[in-house]
XYZ file of C-alpha atoms in Angstrom:
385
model
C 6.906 -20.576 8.843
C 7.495 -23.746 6.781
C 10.616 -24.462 4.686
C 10.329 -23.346 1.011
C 13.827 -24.614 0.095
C 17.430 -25.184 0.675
C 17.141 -25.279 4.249
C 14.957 -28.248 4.588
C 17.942 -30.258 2.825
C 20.062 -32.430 5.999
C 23.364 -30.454 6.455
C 22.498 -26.719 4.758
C 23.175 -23.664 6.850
C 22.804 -20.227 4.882
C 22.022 -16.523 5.945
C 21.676 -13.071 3.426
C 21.460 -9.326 3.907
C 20.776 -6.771 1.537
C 21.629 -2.829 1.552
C 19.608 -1.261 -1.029
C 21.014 -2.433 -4.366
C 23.770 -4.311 -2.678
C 23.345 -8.204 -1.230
C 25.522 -10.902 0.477
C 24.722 -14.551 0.916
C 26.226 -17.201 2.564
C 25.727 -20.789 2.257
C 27.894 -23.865 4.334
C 27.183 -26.941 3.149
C 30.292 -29.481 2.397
C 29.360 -31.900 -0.546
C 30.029 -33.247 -3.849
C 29.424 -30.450 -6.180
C 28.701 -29.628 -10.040
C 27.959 -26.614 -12.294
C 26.807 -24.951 -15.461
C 27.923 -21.975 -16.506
C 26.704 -19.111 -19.162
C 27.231 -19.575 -22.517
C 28.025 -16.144 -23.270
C 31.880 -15.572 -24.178
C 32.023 -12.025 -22.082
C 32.203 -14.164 -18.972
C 31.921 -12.892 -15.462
C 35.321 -13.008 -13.622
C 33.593 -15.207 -10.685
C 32.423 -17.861 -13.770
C 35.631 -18.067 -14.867
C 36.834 -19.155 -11.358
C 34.442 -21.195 -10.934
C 35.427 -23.002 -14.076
C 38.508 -23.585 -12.377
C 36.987 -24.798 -8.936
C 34.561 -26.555 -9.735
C 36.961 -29.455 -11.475
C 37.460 -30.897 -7.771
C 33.923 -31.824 -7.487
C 33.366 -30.357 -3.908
C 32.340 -27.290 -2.422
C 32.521 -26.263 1.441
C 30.413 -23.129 1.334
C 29.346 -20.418 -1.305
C 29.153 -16.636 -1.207
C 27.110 -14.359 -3.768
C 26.869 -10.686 -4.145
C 24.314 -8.826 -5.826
C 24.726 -5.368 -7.001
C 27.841 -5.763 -9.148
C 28.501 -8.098 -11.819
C 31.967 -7.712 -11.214
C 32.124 -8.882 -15.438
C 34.143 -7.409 -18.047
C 36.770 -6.351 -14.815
C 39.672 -7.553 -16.496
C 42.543 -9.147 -14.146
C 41.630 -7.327 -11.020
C 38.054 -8.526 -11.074
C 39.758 -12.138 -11.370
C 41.225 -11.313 -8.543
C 38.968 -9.923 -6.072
C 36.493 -12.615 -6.941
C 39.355 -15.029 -5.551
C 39.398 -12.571 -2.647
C 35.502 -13.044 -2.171
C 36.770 -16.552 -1.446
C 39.017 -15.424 1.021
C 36.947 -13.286 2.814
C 34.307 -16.267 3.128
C 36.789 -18.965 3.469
C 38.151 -17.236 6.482
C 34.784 -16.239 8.088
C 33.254 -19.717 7.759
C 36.353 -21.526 8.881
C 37.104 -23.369 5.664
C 39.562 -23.761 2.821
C 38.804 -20.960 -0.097
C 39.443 -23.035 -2.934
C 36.237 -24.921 -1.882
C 34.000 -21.745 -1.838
C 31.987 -21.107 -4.653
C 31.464 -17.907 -5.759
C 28.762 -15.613 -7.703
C 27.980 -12.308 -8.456
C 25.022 -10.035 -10.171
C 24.186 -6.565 -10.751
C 25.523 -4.292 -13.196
C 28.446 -5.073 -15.891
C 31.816 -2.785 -15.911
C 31.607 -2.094 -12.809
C 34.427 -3.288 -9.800
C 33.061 -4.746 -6.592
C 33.109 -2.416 -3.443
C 35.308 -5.023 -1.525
C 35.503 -3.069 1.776
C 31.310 -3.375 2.096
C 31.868 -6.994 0.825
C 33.912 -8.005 3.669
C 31.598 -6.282 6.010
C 28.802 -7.993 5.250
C 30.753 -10.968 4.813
C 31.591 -10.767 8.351
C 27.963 -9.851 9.435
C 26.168 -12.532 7.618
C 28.651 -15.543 8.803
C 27.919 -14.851 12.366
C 24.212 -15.681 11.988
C 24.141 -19.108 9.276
C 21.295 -21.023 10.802
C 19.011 -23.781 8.991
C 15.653 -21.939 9.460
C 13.103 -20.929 6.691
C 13.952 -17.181 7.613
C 17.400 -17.887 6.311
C 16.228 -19.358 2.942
C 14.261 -15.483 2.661
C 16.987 -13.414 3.793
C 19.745 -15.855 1.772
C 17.557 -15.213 -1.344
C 16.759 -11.938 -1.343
C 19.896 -10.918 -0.677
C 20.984 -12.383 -4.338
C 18.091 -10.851 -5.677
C 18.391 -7.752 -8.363
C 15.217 -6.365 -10.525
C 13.434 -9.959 -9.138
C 9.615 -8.906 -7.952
C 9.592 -12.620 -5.853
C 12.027 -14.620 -4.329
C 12.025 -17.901 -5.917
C 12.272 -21.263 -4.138
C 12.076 -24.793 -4.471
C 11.615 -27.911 -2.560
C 11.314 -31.508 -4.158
C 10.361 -33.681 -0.723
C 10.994 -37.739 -1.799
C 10.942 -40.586 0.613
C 14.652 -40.772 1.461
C 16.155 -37.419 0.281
C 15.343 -34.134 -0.002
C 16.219 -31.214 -2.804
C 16.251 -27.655 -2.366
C 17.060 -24.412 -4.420
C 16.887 -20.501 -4.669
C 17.325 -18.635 -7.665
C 17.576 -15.384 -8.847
C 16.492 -13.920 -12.361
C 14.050 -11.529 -14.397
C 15.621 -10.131 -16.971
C 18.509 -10.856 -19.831
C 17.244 -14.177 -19.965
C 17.645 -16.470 -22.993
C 18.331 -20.235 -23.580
C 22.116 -21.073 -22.454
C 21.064 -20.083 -19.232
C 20.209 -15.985 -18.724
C 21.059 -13.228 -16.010
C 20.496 -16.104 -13.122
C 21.980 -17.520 -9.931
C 20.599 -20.830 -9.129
C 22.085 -22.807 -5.923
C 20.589 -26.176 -5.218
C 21.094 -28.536 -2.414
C 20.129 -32.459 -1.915
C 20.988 -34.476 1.008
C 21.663 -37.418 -1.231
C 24.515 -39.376 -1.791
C 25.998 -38.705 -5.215
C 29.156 -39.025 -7.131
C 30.850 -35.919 -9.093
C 30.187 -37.280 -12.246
C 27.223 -38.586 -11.915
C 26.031 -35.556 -10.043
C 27.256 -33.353 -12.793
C 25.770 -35.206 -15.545
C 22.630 -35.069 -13.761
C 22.468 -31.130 -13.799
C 23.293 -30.624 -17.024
C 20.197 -32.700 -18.373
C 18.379 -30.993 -15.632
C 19.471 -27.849 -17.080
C 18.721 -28.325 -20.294
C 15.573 -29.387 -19.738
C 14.511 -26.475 -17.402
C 16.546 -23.037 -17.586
C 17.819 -23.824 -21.056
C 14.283 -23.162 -21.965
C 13.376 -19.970 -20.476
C 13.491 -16.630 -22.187
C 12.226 -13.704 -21.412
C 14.086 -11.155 -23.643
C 16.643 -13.414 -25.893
C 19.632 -11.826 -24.439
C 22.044 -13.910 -22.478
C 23.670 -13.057 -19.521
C 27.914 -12.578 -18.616
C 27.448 -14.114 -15.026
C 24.698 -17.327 -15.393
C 25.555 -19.652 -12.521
C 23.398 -22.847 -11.645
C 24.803 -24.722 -8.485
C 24.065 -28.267 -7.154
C 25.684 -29.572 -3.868
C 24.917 -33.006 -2.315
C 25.417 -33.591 1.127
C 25.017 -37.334 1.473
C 23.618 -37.108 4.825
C 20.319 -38.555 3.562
C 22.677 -42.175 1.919
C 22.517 -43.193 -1.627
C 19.471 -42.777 -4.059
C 17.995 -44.638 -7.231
C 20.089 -42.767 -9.953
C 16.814 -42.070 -11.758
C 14.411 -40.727 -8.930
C 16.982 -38.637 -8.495
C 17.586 -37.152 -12.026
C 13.882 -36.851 -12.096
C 13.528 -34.976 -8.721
C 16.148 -32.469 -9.914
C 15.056 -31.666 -12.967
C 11.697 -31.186 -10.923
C 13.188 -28.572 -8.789
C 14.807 -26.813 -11.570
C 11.647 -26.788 -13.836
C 9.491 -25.131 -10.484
C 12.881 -22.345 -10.514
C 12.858 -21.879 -14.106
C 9.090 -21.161 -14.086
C 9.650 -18.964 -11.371
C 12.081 -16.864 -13.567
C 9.721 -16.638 -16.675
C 6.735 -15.452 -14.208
C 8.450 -12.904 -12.803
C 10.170 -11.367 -16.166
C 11.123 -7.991 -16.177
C 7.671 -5.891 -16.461
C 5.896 -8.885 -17.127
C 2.489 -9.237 -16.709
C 1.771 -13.034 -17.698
C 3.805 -16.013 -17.909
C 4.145 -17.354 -21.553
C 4.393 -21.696 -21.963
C 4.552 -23.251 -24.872
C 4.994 -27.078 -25.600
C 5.726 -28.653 -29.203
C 4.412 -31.935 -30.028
C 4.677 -34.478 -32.357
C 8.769 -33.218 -32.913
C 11.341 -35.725 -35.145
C 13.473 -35.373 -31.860
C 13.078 -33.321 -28.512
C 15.934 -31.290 -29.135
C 13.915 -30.218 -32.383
C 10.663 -29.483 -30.338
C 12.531 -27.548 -27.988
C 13.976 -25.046 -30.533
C 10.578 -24.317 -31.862
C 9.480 -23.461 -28.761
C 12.350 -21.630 -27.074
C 11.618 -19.346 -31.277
C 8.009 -18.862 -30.453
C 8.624 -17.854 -26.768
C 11.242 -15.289 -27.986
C 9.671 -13.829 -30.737
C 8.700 -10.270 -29.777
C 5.098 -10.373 -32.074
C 3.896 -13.554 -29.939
C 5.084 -11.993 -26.617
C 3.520 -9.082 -27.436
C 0.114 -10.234 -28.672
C 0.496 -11.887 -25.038
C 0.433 -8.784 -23.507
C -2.255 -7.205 -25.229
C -4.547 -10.581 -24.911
C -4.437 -10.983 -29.076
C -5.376 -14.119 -29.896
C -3.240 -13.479 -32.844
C -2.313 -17.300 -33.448
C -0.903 -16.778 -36.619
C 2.325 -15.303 -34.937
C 2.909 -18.607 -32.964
C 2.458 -20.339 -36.654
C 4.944 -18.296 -38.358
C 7.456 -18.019 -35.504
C 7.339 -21.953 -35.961
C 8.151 -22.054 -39.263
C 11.153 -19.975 -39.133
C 12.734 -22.212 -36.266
C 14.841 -24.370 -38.773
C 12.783 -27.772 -37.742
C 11.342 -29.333 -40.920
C 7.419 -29.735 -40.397
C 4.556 -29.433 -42.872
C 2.616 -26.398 -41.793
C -0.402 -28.056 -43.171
C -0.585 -31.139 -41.039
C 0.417 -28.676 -37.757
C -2.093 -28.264 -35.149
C -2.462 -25.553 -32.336
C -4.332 -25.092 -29.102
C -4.492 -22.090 -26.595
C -5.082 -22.448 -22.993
C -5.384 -20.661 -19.686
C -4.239 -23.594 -17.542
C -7.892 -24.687 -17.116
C -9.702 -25.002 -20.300
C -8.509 -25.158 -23.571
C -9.388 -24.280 -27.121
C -8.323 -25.848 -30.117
C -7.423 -23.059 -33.194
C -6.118 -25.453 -36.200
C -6.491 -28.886 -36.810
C -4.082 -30.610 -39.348
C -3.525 -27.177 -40.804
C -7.356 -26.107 -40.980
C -8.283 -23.142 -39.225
C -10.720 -23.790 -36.228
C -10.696 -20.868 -34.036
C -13.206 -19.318 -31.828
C -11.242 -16.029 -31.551
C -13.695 -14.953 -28.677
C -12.714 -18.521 -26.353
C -9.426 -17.891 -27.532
C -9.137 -13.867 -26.231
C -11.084 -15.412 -22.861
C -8.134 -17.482 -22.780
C -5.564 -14.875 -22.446
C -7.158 -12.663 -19.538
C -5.603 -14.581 -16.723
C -2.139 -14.658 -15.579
C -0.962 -17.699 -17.837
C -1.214 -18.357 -21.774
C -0.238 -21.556 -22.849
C 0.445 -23.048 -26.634
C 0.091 -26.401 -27.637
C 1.657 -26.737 -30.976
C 1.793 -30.386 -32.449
C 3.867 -30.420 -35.581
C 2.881 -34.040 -36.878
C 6.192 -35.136 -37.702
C 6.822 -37.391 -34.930
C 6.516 -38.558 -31.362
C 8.441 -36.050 -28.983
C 7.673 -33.072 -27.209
C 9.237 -30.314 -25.111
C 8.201 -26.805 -23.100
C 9.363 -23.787 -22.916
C 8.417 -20.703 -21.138
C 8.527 -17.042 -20.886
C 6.457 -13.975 -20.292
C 4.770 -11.070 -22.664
C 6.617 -7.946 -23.577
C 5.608 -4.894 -21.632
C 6.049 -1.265 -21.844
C 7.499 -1.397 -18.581
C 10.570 -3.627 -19.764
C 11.556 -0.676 -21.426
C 11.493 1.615 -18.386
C 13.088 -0.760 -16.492
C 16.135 -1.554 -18.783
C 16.220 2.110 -20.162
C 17.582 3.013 -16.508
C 19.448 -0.360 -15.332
C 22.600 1.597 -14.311
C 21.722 5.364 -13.722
Protein backbone atom coordinates (compact mmCIF):
# COMPACT_ATOMS: atom_id res chain seq x y z
CA UNK A 1 0.00 0.00 0.00
CA UNK A 2 1.58 3.36 -0.91
CA UNK A 3 1.24 6.58 1.13
CA UNK A 4 -1.70 8.82 0.05
CA UNK A 5 -0.92 11.53 2.64
CA UNK A 6 0.09 12.77 5.97
CA UNK A 7 2.09 9.89 6.76
CA UNK A 8 4.63 10.18 4.09
CA UNK A 9 5.54 13.70 5.76
CA UNK A 10 9.21 13.09 8.10
CA UNK A 11 8.00 13.09 11.78
CA UNK A 12 3.90 12.30 11.45
CA UNK A 13 2.51 9.47 13.50
CA UNK A 14 -1.46 9.22 13.47
CA UNK A 15 -4.04 6.31 14.04
CA UNK A 16 -8.32 6.50 13.86
CA UNK A 17 -11.22 4.26 14.79
CA UNK A 18 -14.68 4.63 14.12
CA UNK A 19 -17.93 3.07 15.93
CA UNK A 20 -20.77 3.55 13.71
CA UNK A 21 -21.50 7.28 13.69
CA UNK A 22 -18.85 7.94 16.23
CA UNK A 23 -14.82 8.50 15.26
CA UNK A 24 -11.50 9.30 17.07
CA UNK A 25 -8.25 10.39 15.51
CA UNK A 26 -5.05 10.95 16.69
CA UNK A 27 -2.23 12.71 15.21
CA UNK A 28 1.60 13.40 17.01
CA UNK A 29 3.50 15.52 15.20
CA UNK A 30 5.41 18.55 17.16
CA UNK A 31 5.79 21.64 14.78
CA UNK A 32 5.18 25.14 14.04
CA UNK A 33 1.53 25.40 13.52
CA UNK A 34 -1.29 27.75 11.90
CA UNK A 35 -5.08 27.79 11.33
CA UNK A 36 -8.26 29.03 9.75
CA UNK A 37 -11.25 28.87 11.24
CA UNK A 38 -15.17 29.10 10.07
CA UNK A 39 -16.56 32.17 9.41
CA UNK A 40 -19.80 31.44 10.81
CA UNK A 41 -20.53 33.40 14.22
CA UNK A 42 -22.36 30.12 15.91
CA UNK A 43 -18.88 28.77 16.46
CA UNK A 44 -18.06 25.29 17.59
CA UNK A 45 -16.76 25.25 21.24
CA UNK A 46 -13.43 23.31 19.96
CA UNK A 47 -12.95 26.53 17.26
CA UNK A 48 -13.17 28.76 19.82
CA UNK A 49 -10.29 27.00 21.70
CA UNK A 50 -8.49 26.70 19.10
CA UNK A 51 -8.62 30.42 18.58
CA UNK A 52 -7.02 30.58 21.77
CA UNK A 53 -4.23 27.85 21.09
CA UNK A 54 -3.34 28.36 18.17
CA UNK A 55 -1.70 32.06 19.08
CA UNK A 56 1.54 30.04 20.28
CA UNK A 57 2.26 28.86 16.89
CA UNK A 58 2.93 25.13 17.84
CA UNK A 59 1.09 22.09 18.15
CA UNK A 60 2.33 18.64 19.75
CA UNK A 61 -0.48 16.40 18.61
CA UNK A 62 -4.25 16.76 17.54
CA UNK A 63 -7.38 14.80 18.39
CA UNK A 64 -10.80 14.91 16.33
CA UNK A 65 -14.10 13.36 16.96
CA UNK A 66 -16.73 12.78 14.60
CA UNK A 67 -20.24 12.22 15.52
CA UNK A 68 -20.88 15.32 17.63
CA UNK A 69 -20.32 18.79 16.81
CA UNK A 70 -20.11 19.50 20.27
CA UNK A 71 -21.40 23.44 18.84
CA UNK A 72 -23.92 25.58 20.28
CA UNK A 73 -22.90 23.58 23.95
CA UNK A 74 -22.63 26.62 25.78
CA UNK A 75 -19.84 26.67 28.71
CA UNK A 76 -19.74 22.99 29.29
CA UNK A 77 -18.98 22.19 25.68
CA UNK A 78 -16.00 24.82 26.21
CA UNK A 79 -15.08 22.78 28.63
CA UNK A 80 -15.04 19.29 27.67
CA UNK A 81 -13.41 20.28 24.43
CA UNK A 82 -10.45 21.47 26.84
CA UNK A 83 -10.94 18.03 28.40
CA UNK A 84 -10.53 16.35 24.85
CA UNK A 85 -7.12 17.95 25.32
CA UNK A 86 -6.59 16.37 28.42
CA UNK A 87 -7.54 13.12 27.62
CA UNK A 88 -5.03 13.25 24.52
CA UNK A 89 -2.43 15.25 26.19
CA UNK A 90 -2.17 12.60 28.80
CA UNK A 91 -2.34 9.54 26.46
CA UNK A 92 0.30 10.85 24.05
CA UNK A 93 2.62 12.06 26.75
CA UNK A 94 2.47 15.76 25.99
CA UNK A 95 1.41 19.15 27.28
CA UNK A 96 -2.56 19.80 26.44
CA UNK A 97 -2.32 23.27 25.62
CA UNK A 98 -0.36 22.08 22.51
CA UNK A 99 -3.14 19.65 21.30
CA UNK A 100 -5.32 20.76 18.77
CA UNK A 101 -8.64 19.89 18.80
CA UNK A 102 -11.78 19.25 16.33
CA UNK A 103 -15.00 17.96 16.25
CA UNK A 104 -18.02 17.05 13.62
CA UNK A 105 -21.29 15.52 13.58
CA UNK A 106 -24.44 16.88 14.66
CA UNK A 107 -25.07 20.53 16.32
CA UNK A 108 -26.79 20.78 20.01
CA UNK A 109 -25.71 17.93 20.93
CA UNK A 110 -22.90 17.26 24.11
CA UNK A 111 -20.03 14.89 23.45
CA UNK A 112 -20.28 11.33 25.06
CA UNK A 113 -16.92 11.94 26.97
CA UNK A 114 -16.76 8.49 28.66
CA UNK A 115 -16.59 6.73 24.83
CA UNK A 116 -14.21 9.67 24.01
CA UNK A 117 -11.69 8.73 26.48
CA UNK A 118 -12.01 5.16 25.52
CA UNK A 119 -11.16 5.46 22.28
CA UNK A 120 -8.78 8.00 23.15
CA UNK A 121 -6.99 5.46 25.04
CA UNK A 122 -7.39 2.73 22.29
CA UNK A 123 -6.23 4.73 19.39
CA UNK A 124 -2.92 6.22 21.24
CA UNK A 125 -1.61 2.80 21.82
CA UNK A 126 -1.35 2.03 18.09
CA UNK A 127 0.06 5.77 16.31
CA UNK A 128 2.31 4.36 13.66
CA UNK A 129 3.51 6.19 10.30
CA UNK A 130 2.01 3.62 7.85
CA UNK A 131 -0.49 4.31 4.94
CA UNK A 132 -3.08 2.13 6.97
CA UNK A 133 -2.98 4.85 9.56
CA UNK A 134 -3.64 7.73 7.08
CA UNK A 135 -7.17 5.33 6.21
CA UNK A 136 -8.12 4.53 9.59
CA UNK A 137 -7.00 8.37 10.87
CA UNK A 138 -9.36 9.64 8.09
CA UNK A 139 -12.15 7.77 8.21
CA UNK A 140 -12.46 7.99 11.56
CA UNK A 141 -13.14 12.00 11.06
CA UNK A 142 -15.33 11.17 8.41
CA UNK A 143 -19.36 11.92 8.68
CA UNK A 144 -21.89 11.70 5.48
CA UNK A 145 -18.23 11.63 3.33
CA UNK A 146 -18.71 8.68 0.46
CA UNK A 147 -14.46 8.80 0.10
CA UNK A 148 -11.81 9.52 2.27
CA UNK A 149 -9.91 12.33 0.93
CA UNK A 150 -6.12 12.64 0.82
CA UNK A 151 -3.35 14.51 -0.39
CA UNK A 152 0.27 14.31 -1.05
CA UNK A 153 2.41 17.16 -2.75
CA UNK A 154 6.03 15.13 -3.15
CA UNK A 155 8.89 18.16 -3.96
CA UNK A 156 12.58 17.60 -4.02
CA UNK A 157 13.42 18.49 -0.42
CA UNK A 158 10.06 18.41 1.48
CA UNK A 159 7.11 16.75 1.51
CA UNK A 160 3.19 17.90 2.23
CA UNK A 161 0.45 15.87 3.33
CA UNK A 162 -3.33 16.25 4.29
CA UNK A 163 -6.76 14.51 5.08
CA UNK A 164 -9.92 16.15 5.07
CA UNK A 165 -13.27 15.62 5.79
CA UNK A 166 -16.47 17.25 4.12
CA UNK A 167 -19.72 16.75 1.89
CA UNK A 168 -22.19 18.72 2.92
CA UNK A 169 -22.95 22.45 4.51
CA UNK A 170 -20.32 23.64 2.44
CA UNK A 171 -20.01 27.27 1.30
CA UNK A 172 -17.12 29.80 0.76
CA UNK A 173 -15.58 30.81 4.35
CA UNK A 174 -14.73 27.39 4.62
CA UNK A 175 -17.95 24.70 5.06
CA UNK A 176 -18.74 21.59 7.38
CA UNK A 177 -14.80 20.48 6.99
CA UNK A 178 -11.80 19.23 8.94
CA UNK A 179 -8.67 19.64 7.05
CA UNK A 180 -5.19 18.65 8.87
CA UNK A 181 -2.07 19.12 6.83
CA UNK A 182 1.46 18.24 7.52
CA UNK A 183 4.96 19.34 5.76
CA UNK A 184 8.28 18.35 6.90
CA UNK A 185 9.58 21.77 6.08
CA UNK A 186 11.10 24.28 8.01
CA UNK A 187 8.77 27.23 8.51
CA UNK A 188 8.20 30.13 10.74
CA UNK A 189 4.63 30.86 12.51
CA UNK A 190 4.03 33.72 10.60
CA UNK A 191 5.12 32.92 7.64
CA UNK A 192 3.52 29.53 7.90
CA UNK A 193 0.26 31.12 8.77
CA UNK A 194 0.24 33.58 6.09
CA UNK A 195 0.89 30.87 3.79
CA UNK A 196 -2.44 28.96 4.66
CA UNK A 197 -4.56 31.57 4.57
CA UNK A 198 -3.74 32.40 0.78
CA UNK A 199 -3.80 28.72 0.39
CA UNK A 200 -7.15 28.78 1.78
CA UNK A 201 -8.54 31.24 0.00
CA UNK A 202 -7.54 30.06 -3.00
CA UNK A 203 -8.78 26.42 -2.51
CA UNK A 204 -11.64 25.73 0.20
CA UNK A 205 -12.78 29.33 0.12
CA UNK A 206 -14.04 28.33 -3.23
CA UNK A 207 -15.97 25.28 -2.77
CA UNK A 208 -19.69 25.07 -2.31
CA UNK A 209 -21.80 22.57 -2.47
CA UNK A 210 -25.03 23.84 -0.77
CA UNK A 211 -24.20 27.69 0.30
CA UNK A 212 -24.56 26.98 3.89
CA UNK A 213 -21.61 27.38 6.15
CA UNK A 214 -20.62 25.30 8.76
CA UNK A 215 -20.28 26.04 13.05
CA UNK A 216 -17.07 23.77 13.30
CA UNK A 217 -14.75 24.50 9.83
CA UNK A 218 -11.19 23.70 10.88
CA UNK A 219 -8.17 23.68 8.33
CA UNK A 220 -4.80 22.65 10.08
CA UNK A 221 -1.15 23.01 8.88
CA UNK A 222 1.82 21.69 11.02
CA UNK A 223 5.49 21.81 9.88
CA UNK A 224 7.88 19.58 11.23
CA UNK A 225 11.18 20.94 9.99
CA UNK A 226 12.72 17.65 9.78
CA UNK A 227 13.05 18.02 6.00
CA UNK A 228 15.34 21.97 6.71
CA UNK A 229 14.27 25.18 5.23
CA UNK A 230 12.42 25.69 1.81
CA UNK A 231 12.17 28.48 -0.99
CA UNK A 232 9.26 30.55 0.60
CA UNK A 233 7.50 30.34 -2.77
CA UNK A 234 7.75 26.53 -3.76
CA UNK A 235 6.39 26.21 -0.73
CA UNK A 236 3.27 28.51 -0.86
CA UNK A 237 2.76 26.96 -4.19
CA UNK A 238 2.99 23.28 -3.01
CA UNK A 239 0.40 24.05 -0.31
CA UNK A 240 -1.99 25.63 -2.02
CA UNK A 241 -1.50 22.47 -4.36
CA UNK A 242 -2.44 20.14 -1.66
CA UNK A 243 -5.32 22.12 -0.56
CA UNK A 244 -6.76 22.64 -4.13
CA UNK A 245 -6.47 18.37 -4.66
CA UNK A 246 -8.62 18.40 -0.84
CA UNK A 247 -10.95 20.99 -1.82
CA UNK A 248 -11.78 19.14 -5.08
CA UNK A 249 -12.12 16.18 -3.17
CA UNK A 250 -14.92 17.86 -1.06
CA UNK A 251 -16.93 19.26 -4.10
CA UNK A 252 -16.78 15.58 -5.78
CA UNK A 253 -18.05 13.94 -3.12
CA UNK A 254 -21.05 16.53 -2.16
CA UNK A 255 -23.83 15.30 -0.40
CA UNK A 256 -25.96 13.16 -3.10
CA UNK A 257 -23.91 14.41 -5.72
CA UNK A 258 -23.60 12.90 -8.81
CA UNK A 259 -20.99 15.21 -10.76
CA UNK A 260 -18.49 17.60 -9.73
CA UNK A 261 -19.31 21.23 -10.88
CA UNK A 262 -15.87 23.72 -11.91
CA UNK A 263 -16.13 26.81 -13.05
CA UNK A 264 -13.29 29.38 -13.86
CA UNK A 265 -13.87 33.25 -14.69
CA UNK A 266 -11.65 34.95 -17.01
CA UNK A 267 -10.76 38.09 -18.13
CA UNK A 268 -11.86 39.55 -14.22
CA UNK A 269 -10.81 43.51 -13.19
CA UNK A 270 -9.20 41.61 -10.15
CA UNK A 271 -9.13 37.84 -8.97
CA UNK A 272 -11.00 38.49 -6.01
CA UNK A 273 -13.78 39.73 -8.56
CA UNK A 274 -13.49 36.49 -10.73
CA UNK A 275 -13.73 34.46 -7.80
CA UNK A 276 -17.11 35.83 -6.59
CA UNK A 277 -18.65 35.19 -9.92
CA UNK A 278 -17.76 31.91 -9.76
CA UNK A 279 -18.21 30.85 -6.14
CA UNK A 280 -22.44 32.77 -7.49
CA UNK A 281 -22.62 30.46 -10.42
CA UNK A 282 -21.44 27.33 -8.48
CA UNK A 283 -24.09 28.10 -5.77
CA UNK A 284 -26.90 28.94 -7.66
CA UNK A 285 -29.42 26.10 -7.33
CA UNK A 286 -30.80 26.53 -11.36
CA UNK A 287 -27.05 25.90 -12.64
CA UNK A 288 -26.49 23.02 -10.14
CA UNK A 289 -29.47 21.65 -11.06
CA UNK A 290 -29.38 21.83 -14.86
CA UNK A 291 -26.01 19.92 -13.84
CA UNK A 292 -27.78 17.21 -12.63
CA UNK A 293 -30.20 16.74 -15.20
CA UNK A 294 -27.34 17.20 -18.09
CA UNK A 295 -29.25 20.70 -19.35
CA UNK A 296 -27.12 22.47 -21.28
CA UNK A 297 -29.12 25.33 -20.04
CA UNK A 298 -26.18 27.99 -20.38
CA UNK A 299 -28.25 30.79 -19.91
CA UNK A 300 -28.38 30.04 -16.05
CA UNK A 301 -24.51 30.30 -15.79
CA UNK A 302 -25.08 33.84 -17.77
CA UNK A 303 -27.56 35.19 -15.47
CA UNK A 304 -26.10 33.81 -12.23
CA UNK A 305 -23.05 36.00 -13.51
CA UNK A 306 -24.70 38.96 -13.79
CA UNK A 307 -26.19 39.05 -10.45
CA UNK A 308 -22.67 38.49 -8.72
CA UNK A 309 -22.08 42.32 -8.11
CA UNK A 310 -18.80 42.32 -10.58
CA UNK A 311 -19.30 44.99 -13.27
CA UNK A 312 -18.92 43.22 -16.81
CA UNK A 313 -20.68 43.89 -20.10
CA UNK A 314 -22.76 40.83 -20.76
CA UNK A 315 -22.30 41.51 -24.38
CA UNK A 316 -18.57 41.24 -24.71
CA UNK A 317 -18.80 37.88 -22.15
CA UNK A 318 -17.89 34.65 -23.56
CA UNK A 319 -18.67 31.00 -22.34
CA UNK A 320 -17.42 27.50 -22.95
CA UNK A 321 -18.59 24.04 -21.56
CA UNK A 322 -16.38 21.15 -21.10
CA UNK A 323 -16.11 17.58 -19.91
CA UNK A 324 -12.42 17.75 -18.98
CA UNK A 325 -11.50 16.49 -22.49
CA UNK A 326 -13.06 18.43 -25.19
CA UNK A 327 -14.63 21.54 -25.13
CA UNK A 328 -17.34 23.56 -26.77
CA UNK A 329 -17.58 27.08 -27.11
CA UNK A 330 -21.53 28.52 -26.49
CA UNK A 331 -21.07 32.54 -26.83
CA UNK A 332 -18.54 34.51 -28.25
CA UNK A 333 -18.32 38.27 -27.26
CA UNK A 334 -21.95 38.00 -26.29
CA UNK A 335 -23.18 36.11 -29.58
CA UNK A 336 -24.77 32.95 -29.12
CA UNK A 337 -22.76 29.95 -30.62
CA UNK A 338 -24.02 26.84 -29.17
CA UNK A 339 -24.28 23.38 -30.40
CA UNK A 340 -26.77 22.37 -27.66
CA UNK A 341 -26.27 18.63 -28.75
CA UNK A 342 -21.96 18.90 -28.08
CA UNK A 343 -22.92 20.82 -25.26
CA UNK A 344 -25.58 17.99 -23.55
CA UNK A 345 -22.58 15.31 -24.72
CA UNK A 346 -20.62 17.40 -22.54
CA UNK A 347 -22.47 16.91 -19.40
CA UNK A 348 -22.85 12.94 -19.40
CA UNK A 349 -19.62 12.27 -17.62
CA UNK A 350 -18.73 12.77 -14.12
CA UNK A 351 -17.32 16.46 -14.52
CA UNK A 352 -18.92 19.77 -16.12
CA UNK A 353 -16.75 22.52 -16.38
CA UNK A 354 -17.51 26.48 -17.29
CA UNK A 355 -15.26 28.72 -18.80
CA UNK A 356 -16.69 32.12 -18.46
CA UNK A 357 -14.41 35.07 -19.73
CA UNK A 358 -15.95 38.37 -18.79
CA UNK A 359 -13.68 40.72 -21.03
CA UNK A 360 -13.00 43.20 -18.53
CA UNK A 361 -9.57 42.35 -17.71
CA UNK A 362 -6.68 39.99 -17.21
CA UNK A 363 -7.38 37.68 -14.07
CA UNK A 364 -8.97 34.57 -13.46
CA UNK A 365 -10.05 32.22 -10.67
CA UNK A 366 -11.97 28.56 -10.10
CA UNK A 367 -14.33 27.43 -8.19
CA UNK A 368 -16.02 24.19 -7.71
CA UNK A 369 -18.94 22.29 -6.58
CA UNK A 370 -21.32 19.54 -7.49
CA UNK A 371 -25.15 19.35 -8.99
CA UNK A 372 -28.15 19.31 -6.76
CA UNK A 373 -29.72 15.92 -6.30
CA UNK A 374 -32.85 14.53 -5.01
CA UNK A 375 -30.89 12.61 -2.73
CA UNK A 376 -29.47 15.81 -0.85
CA UNK A 377 -32.78 16.10 0.32
CA UNK A 378 -33.06 12.59 1.78
CA UNK A 379 -29.95 12.87 3.19
CA UNK A 380 -30.33 16.25 5.09
CA UNK A 381 -34.15 15.62 5.71
CA UNK A 382 -32.85 12.86 8.30
CA UNK A 383 -29.27 14.28 9.48
CA UNK A 384 -30.16 13.79 13.19
CA UNK A 385 -33.06 11.19 13.55
Amino acid sequence: MAYKSLCAVKGVTANGVKEGKFGLALIRASGTAAGVFTANLARAAPIELMRKQIRKGKLDAVIANSGCANAYTGQRGYDDAVTMTEYAGSALGVDSSAVGVASTGVIGRYLDLPLIRRQCAEVALNLTSTPSAEDRTVRAIMTTDLQPKHALVKKEGFTIGGIAKGSGMIAPNMGTMLAFIYTDAEMGAKPLRETLKTATKRTFNRVVVDGDTSTNDIALCIATGESGKVRAAEFSAALEECCRSLAKQIAADGEGASKLLEVTVRGAPKEEAAAKVARVIIESPLVKTAVYGEDPNWGRVIAAAGRAGVRFDPNAASLWISDGNHKYPLVKSGEIIADLSKAKAAMHGNKVIFVLDLGAGKEEATAWGCDLTEKYVEINGRYTT
